[in-house]
PDB file of C-alpha atoms in Angstrom:
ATOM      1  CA  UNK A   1       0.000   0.000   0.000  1.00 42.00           C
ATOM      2  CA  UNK A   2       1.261   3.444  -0.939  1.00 45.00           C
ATOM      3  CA  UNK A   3       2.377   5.771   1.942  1.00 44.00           C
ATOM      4  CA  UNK A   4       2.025   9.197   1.931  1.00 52.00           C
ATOM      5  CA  UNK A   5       3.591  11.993   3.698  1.00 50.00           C
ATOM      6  CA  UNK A   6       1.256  14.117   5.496  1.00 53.00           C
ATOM      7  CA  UNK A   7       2.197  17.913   5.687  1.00 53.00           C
ATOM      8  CA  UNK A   8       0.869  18.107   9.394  1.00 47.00           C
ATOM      9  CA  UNK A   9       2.542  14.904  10.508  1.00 48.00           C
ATOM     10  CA  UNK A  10       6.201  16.283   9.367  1.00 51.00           C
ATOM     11  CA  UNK A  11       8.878  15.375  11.893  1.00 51.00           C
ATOM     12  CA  UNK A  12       9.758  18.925  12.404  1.00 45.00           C
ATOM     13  CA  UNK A  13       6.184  20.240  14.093  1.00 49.00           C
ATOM     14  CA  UNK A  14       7.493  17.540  17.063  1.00 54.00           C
ATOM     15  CA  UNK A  15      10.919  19.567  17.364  1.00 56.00           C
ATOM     16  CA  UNK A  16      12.079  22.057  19.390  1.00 61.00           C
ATOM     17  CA  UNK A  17      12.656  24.381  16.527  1.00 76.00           C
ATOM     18  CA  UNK A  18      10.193  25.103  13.202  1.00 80.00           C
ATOM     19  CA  UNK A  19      12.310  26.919  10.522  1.00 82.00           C
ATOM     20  CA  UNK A  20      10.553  30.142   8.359  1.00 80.00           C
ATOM     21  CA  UNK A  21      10.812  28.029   5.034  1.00 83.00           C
ATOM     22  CA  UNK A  22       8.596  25.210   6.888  1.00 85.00           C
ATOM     23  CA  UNK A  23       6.535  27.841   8.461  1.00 84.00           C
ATOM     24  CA  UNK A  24       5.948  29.504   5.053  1.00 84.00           C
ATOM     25  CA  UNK A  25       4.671  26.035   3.745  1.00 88.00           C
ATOM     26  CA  UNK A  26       2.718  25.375   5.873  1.00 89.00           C
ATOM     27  CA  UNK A  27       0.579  28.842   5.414  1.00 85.00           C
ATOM     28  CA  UNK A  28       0.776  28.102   1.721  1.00 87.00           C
ATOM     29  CA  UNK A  29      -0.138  24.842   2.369  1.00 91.00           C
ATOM     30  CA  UNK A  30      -3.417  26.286   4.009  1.00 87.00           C
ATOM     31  CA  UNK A  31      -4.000  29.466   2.255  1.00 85.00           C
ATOM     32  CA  UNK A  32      -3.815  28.313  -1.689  1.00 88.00           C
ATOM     33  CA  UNK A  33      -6.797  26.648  -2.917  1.00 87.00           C
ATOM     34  CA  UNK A  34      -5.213  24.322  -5.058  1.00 93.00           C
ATOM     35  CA  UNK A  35      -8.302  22.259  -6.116  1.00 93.00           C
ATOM     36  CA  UNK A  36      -9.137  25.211  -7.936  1.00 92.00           C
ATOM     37  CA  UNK A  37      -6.120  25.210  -9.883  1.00 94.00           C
ATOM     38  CA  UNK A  38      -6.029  21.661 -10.302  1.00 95.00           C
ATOM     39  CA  UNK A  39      -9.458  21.693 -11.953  1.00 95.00           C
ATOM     40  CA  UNK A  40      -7.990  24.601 -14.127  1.00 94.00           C
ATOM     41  CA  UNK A  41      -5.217  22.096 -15.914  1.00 96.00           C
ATOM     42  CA  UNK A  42      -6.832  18.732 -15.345  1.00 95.00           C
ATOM     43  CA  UNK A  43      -8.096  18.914 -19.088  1.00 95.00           C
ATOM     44  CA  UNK A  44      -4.578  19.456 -20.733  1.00 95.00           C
ATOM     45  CA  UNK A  45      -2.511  16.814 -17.746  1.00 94.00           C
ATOM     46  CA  UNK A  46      -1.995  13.725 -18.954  1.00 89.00           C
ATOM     47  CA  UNK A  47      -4.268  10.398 -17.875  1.00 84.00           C
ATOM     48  CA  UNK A  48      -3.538   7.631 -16.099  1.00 75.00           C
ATOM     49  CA  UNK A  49      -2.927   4.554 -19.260  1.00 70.00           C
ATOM     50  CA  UNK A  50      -1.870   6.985 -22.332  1.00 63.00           C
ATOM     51  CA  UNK A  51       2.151   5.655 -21.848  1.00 65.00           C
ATOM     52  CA  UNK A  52       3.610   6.417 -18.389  1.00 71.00           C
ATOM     53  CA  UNK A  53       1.676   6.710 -15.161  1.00 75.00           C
ATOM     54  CA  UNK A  54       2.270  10.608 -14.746  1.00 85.00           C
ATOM     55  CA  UNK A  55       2.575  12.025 -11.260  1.00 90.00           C
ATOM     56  CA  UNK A  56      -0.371  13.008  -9.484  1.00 92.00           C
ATOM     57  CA  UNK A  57      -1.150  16.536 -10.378  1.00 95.00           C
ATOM     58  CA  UNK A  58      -1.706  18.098  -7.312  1.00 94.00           C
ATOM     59  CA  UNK A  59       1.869  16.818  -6.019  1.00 95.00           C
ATOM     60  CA  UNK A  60       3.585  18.322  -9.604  1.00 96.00           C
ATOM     61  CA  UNK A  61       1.732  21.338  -9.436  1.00 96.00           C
ATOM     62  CA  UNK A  62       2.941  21.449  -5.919  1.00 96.00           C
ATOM     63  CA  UNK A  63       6.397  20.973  -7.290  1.00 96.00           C
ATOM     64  CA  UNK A  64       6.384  23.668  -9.578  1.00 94.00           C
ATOM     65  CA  UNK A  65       4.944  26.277  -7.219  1.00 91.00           C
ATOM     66  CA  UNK A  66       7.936  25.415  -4.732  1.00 92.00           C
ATOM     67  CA  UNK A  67      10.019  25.998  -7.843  1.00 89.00           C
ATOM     68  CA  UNK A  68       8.740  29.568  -9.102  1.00 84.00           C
ATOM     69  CA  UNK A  69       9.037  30.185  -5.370  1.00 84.00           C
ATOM     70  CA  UNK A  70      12.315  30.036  -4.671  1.00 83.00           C
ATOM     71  CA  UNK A  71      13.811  30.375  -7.733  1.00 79.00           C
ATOM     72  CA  UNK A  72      14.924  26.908  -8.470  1.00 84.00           C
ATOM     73  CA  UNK A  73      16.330  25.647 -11.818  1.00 84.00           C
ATOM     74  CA  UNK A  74      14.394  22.146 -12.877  1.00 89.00           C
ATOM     75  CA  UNK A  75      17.698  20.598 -11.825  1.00 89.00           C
ATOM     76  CA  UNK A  76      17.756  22.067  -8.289  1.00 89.00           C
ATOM     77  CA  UNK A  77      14.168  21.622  -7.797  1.00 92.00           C
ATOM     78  CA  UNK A  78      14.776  17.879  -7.869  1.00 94.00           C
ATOM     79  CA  UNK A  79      17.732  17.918  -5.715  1.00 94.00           C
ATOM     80  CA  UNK A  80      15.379  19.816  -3.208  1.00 94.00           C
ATOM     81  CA  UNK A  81      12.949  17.361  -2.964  1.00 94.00           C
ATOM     82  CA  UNK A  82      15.584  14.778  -2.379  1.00 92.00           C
ATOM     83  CA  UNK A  83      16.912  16.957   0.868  1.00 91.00           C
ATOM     84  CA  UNK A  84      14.645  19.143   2.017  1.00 90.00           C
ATOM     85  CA  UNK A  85      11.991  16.699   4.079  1.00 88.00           C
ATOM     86  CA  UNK A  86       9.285  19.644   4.443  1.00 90.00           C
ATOM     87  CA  UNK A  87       9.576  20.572   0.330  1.00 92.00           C
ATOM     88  CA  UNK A  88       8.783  16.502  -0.410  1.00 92.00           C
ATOM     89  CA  UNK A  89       6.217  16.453   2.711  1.00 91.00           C
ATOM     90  CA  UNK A  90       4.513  19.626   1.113  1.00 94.00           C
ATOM     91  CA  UNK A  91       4.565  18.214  -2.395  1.00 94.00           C
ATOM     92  CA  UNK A  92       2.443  15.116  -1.051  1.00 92.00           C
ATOM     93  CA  UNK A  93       4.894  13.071  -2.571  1.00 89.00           C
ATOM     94  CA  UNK A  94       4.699   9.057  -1.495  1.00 75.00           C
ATOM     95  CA  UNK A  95       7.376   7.464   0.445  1.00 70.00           C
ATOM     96  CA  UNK A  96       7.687   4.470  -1.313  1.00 71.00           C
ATOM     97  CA  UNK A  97       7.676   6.333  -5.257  1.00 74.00           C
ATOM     98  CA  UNK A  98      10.078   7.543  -6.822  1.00 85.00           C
ATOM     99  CA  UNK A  99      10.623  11.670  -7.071  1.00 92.00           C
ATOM    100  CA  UNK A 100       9.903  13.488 -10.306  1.00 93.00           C
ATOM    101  CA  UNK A 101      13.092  14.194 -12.119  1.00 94.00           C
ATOM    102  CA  UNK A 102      14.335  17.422 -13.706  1.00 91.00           C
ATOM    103  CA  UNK A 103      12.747  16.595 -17.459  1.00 91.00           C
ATOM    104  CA  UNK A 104       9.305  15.905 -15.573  1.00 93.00           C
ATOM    105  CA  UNK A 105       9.249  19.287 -13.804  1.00 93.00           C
ATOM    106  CA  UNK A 106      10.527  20.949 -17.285  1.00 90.00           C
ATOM    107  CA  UNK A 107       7.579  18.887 -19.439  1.00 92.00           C
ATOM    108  CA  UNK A 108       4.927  20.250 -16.772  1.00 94.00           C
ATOM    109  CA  UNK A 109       6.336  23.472 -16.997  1.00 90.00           C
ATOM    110  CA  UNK A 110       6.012  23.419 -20.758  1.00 90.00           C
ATOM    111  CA  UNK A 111       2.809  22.073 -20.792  1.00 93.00           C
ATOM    112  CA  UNK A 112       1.067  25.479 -18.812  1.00 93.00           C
ATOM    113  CA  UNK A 113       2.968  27.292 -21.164  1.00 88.00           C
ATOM    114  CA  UNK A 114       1.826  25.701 -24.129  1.00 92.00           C
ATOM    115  CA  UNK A 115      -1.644  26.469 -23.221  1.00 93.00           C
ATOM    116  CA  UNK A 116      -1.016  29.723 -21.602  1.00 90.00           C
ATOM    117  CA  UNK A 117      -1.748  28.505 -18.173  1.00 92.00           C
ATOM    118  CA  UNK A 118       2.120  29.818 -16.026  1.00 87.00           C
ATOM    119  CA  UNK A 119       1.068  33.274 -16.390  1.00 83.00           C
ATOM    120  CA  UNK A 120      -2.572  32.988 -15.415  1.00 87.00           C
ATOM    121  CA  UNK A 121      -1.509  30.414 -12.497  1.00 88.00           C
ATOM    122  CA  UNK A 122       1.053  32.618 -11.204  1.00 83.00           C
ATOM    123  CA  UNK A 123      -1.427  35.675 -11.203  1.00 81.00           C
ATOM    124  CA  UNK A 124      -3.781  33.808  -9.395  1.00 85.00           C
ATOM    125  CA  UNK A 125      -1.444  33.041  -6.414  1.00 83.00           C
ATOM    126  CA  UNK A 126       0.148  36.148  -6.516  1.00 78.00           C
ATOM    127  CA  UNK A 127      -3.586  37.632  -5.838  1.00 81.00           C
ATOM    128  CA  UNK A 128      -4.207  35.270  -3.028  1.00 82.00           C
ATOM    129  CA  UNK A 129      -0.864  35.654  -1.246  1.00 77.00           C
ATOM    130  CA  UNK A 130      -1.006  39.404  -1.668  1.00 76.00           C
ATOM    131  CA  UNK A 131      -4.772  39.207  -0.090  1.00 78.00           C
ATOM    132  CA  UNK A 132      -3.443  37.377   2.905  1.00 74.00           C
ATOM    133  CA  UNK A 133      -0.858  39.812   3.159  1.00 71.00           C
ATOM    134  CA  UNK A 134       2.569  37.720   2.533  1.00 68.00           C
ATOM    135  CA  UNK A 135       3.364  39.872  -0.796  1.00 60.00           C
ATOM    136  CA  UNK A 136       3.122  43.527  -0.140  1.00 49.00           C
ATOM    137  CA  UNK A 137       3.943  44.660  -3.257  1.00 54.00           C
ATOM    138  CA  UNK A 138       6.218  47.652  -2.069  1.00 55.00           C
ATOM    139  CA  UNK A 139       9.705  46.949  -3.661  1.00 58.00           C
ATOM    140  CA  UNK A 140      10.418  44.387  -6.654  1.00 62.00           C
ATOM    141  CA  UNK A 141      14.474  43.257  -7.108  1.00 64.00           C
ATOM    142  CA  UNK A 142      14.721  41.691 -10.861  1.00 62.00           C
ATOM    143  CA  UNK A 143      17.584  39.542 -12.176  1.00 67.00           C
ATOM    144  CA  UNK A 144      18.341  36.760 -14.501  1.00 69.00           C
ATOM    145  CA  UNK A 145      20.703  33.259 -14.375  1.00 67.00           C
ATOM    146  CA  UNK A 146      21.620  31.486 -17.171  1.00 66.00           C
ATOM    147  CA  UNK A 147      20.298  27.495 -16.338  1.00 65.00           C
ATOM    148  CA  UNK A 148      23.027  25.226 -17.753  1.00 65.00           C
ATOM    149  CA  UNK A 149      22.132  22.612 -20.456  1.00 64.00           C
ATOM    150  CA  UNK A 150      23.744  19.723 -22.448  1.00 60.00           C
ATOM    151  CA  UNK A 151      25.155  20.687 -25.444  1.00 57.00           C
ATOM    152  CA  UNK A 152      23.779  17.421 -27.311  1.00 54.00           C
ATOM    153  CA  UNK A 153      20.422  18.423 -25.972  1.00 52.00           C
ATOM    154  CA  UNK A 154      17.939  17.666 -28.648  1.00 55.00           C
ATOM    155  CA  UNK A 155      14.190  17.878 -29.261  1.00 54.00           C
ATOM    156  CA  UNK A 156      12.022  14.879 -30.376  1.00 57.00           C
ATOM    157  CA  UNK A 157      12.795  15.635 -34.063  1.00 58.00           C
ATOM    158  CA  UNK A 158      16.281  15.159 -32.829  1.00 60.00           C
ATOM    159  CA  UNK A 159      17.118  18.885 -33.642  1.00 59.00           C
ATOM    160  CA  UNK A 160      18.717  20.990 -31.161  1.00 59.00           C
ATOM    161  CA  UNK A 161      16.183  22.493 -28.364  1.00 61.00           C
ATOM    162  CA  UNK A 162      15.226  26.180 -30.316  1.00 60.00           C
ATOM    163  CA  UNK A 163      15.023  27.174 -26.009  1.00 64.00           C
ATOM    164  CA  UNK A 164      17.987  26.453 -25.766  1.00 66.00           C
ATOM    165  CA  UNK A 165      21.295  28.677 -27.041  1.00 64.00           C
ATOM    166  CA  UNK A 166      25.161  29.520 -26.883  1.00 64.00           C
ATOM    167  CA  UNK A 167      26.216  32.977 -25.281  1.00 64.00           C
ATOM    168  CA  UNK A 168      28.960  34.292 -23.785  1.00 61.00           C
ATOM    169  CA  UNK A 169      28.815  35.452 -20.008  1.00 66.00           C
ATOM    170  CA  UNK A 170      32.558  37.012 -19.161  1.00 62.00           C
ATOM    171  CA  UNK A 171      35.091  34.854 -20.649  1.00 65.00           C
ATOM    172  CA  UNK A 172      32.898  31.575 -20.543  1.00 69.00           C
ATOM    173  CA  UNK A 173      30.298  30.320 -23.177  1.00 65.00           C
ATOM    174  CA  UNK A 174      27.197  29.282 -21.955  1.00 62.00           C
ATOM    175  CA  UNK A 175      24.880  26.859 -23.242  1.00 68.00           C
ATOM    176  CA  UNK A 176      21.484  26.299 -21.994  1.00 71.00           C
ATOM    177  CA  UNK A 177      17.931  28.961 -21.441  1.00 70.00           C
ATOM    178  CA  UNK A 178      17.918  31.574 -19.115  1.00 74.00           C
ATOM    179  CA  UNK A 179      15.869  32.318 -16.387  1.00 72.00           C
ATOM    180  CA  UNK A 180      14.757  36.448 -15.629  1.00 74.00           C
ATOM    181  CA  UNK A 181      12.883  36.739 -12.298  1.00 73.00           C
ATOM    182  CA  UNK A 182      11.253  39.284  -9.758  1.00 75.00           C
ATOM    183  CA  UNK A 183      11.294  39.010  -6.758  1.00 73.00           C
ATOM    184  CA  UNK A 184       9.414  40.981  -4.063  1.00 69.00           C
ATOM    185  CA  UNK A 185      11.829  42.580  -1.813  1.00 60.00           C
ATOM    186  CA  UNK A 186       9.685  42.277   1.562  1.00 63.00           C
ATOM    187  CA  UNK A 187       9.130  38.412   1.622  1.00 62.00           C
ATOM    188  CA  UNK A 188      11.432  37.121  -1.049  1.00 66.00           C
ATOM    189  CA  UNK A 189       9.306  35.196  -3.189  1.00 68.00           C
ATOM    190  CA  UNK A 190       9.371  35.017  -6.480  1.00 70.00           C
ATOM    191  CA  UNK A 191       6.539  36.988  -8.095  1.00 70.00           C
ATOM    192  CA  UNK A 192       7.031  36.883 -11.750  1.00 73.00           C
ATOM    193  CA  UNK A 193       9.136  34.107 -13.726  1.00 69.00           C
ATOM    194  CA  UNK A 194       9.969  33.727 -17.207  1.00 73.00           C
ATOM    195  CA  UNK A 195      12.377  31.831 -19.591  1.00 72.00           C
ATOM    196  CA  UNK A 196      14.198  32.312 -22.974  1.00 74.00           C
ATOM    197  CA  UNK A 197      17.138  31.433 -25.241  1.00 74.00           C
ATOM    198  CA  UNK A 198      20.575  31.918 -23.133  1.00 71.00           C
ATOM    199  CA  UNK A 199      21.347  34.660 -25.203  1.00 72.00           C
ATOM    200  CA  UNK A 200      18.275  36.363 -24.773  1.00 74.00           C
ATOM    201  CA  UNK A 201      19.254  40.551 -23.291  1.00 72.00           C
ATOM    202  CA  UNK A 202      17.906  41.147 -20.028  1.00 70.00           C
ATOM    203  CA  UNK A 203      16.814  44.378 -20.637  1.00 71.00           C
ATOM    204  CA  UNK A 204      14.235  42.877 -23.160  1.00 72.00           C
ATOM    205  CA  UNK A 205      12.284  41.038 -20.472  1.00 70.00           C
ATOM    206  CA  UNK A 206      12.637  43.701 -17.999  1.00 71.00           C
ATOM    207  CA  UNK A 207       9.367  45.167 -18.160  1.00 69.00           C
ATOM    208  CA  UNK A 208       7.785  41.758 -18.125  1.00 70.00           C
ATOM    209  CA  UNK A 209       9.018  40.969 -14.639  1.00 66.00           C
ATOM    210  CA  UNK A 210       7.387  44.030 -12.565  1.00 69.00           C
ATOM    211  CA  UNK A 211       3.563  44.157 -11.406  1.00 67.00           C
ATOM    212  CA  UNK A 212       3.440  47.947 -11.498  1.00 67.00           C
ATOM    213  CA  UNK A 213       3.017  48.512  -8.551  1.00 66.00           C
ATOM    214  CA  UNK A 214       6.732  49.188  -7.277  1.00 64.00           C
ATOM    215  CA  UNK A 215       7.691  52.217  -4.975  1.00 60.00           C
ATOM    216  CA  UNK A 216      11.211  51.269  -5.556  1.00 54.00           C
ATOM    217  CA  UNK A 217      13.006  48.410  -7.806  1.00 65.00           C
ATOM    218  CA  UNK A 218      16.285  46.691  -7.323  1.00 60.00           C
ATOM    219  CA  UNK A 219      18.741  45.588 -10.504  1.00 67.00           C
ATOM    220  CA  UNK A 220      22.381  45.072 -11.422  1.00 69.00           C
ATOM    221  CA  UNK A 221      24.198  47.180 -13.681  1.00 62.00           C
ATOM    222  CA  UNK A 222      22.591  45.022 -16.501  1.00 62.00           C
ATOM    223  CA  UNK A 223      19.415  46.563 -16.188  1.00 61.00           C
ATOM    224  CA  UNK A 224      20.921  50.786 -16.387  1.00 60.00           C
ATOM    225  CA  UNK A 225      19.502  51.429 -19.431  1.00 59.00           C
ATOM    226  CA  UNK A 226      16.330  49.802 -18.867  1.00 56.00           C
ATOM    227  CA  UNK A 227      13.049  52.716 -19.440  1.00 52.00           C
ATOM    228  CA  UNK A 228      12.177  53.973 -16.689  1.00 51.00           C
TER     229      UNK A 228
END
């Protein structure tokens, strides 16, 4: 029989000490109404006997909120769930299964974007977490990181990945996507995520990662000659 871990029964709540990133969880945990947003991709998610038995949704939708979150590359997001007890406790995943790799959380990723889902999704929370008052909407800081890929990376027509491309950072060529976030200086979350080719200016996503509603706005010196 299947085990599964239960986000109230985590180890930690019988410790001494509960750290902010479980506390955080947990408050998302309660706060999000995720059957809502489960109902909202259910059409477009895969089914249970078409190929491989796909993860349950609500644990990869989960998944990919933890990731927009805290900024994770798909890489990093599955080494998280494989040490961080209260990230794989809040993703519902089971004890005895096996934990979605990097590709999964990419292919999920892809499929809200192919049917214009990320952007409404992330909306949505945003709304809710700014209506329970853990995004204040004050101060946004923006940047972007370049997400490392295999060169012999290839699509299923065995041509290279068009998201993915060569650039030069420094003295070092790159290959891979890039990531370009914002963040919202009071809590740290990520509010706004998007992705491109690696070679892809940060100034020309700029304007995509604010809400608007910014008193002040944080950037490197990559970002000087964004308008203002």
């Amino acid at each position: 029989m299947e085990q599964q871990l239960g986000f109230s029964d985590l180890d930690f709540r019988k410790s001494k000490h509960v750290t902010r990133k479980e506390k955080f969880l947990a408050k998302m945990d309660l706060i999000i109404p995720w059957h809502a947003l489960e109902e909202l991709i259910a059409p477009y998610y895969p089914k249970a006997g078409n190929g491989c038995r796909p993860y349950p949704l609500s644990s990869i939708l989960r998944v990919h909120c933890l990731q927009q979150w805290h900024n994770l590359s798909d890489a990093s997001m599955e080494d998280a769930l494989y040490e961080t007890a209260s990230m794989k406790s809040f993703s519902k995943l089971s004890l005895d299964k096996s934990i979605p790799d990097h590709t999964t959380i990419m292919n999920f990723r892809h499929l809200l974007e192919r049917h214009y889902l990320g952007r409404q999704i992330s909306e949505t929370i945003n709304q809710w977490l700014e209506d329970s008052g853990v995004l204040v909407k004050k101060g946004s800081s923006i940047d972007a990181t370049i997400i490392e890929a295999p060169s012999s990376t290839k699509n299923k027509l065995n041509q290279r990945d068009p998201e993915m491309h060569q650039t030069k950072k420094g003295n070092q060529w790159h290959f891979g996507m890039k990531a370009h976030i914002g963040i919202d200086v009071n809590s740290g979350l990520t509010h706004t995520f998007t992705t491109t080719a690696a070679n892809e200016h940060d100034l020309n996503q700029a304007h995509h990662l604010l809400h608007g509603e910014e008193k002040y706005i944080f950037a490197d010196a990559g970002y000087r000659d964004a308008q203002k």
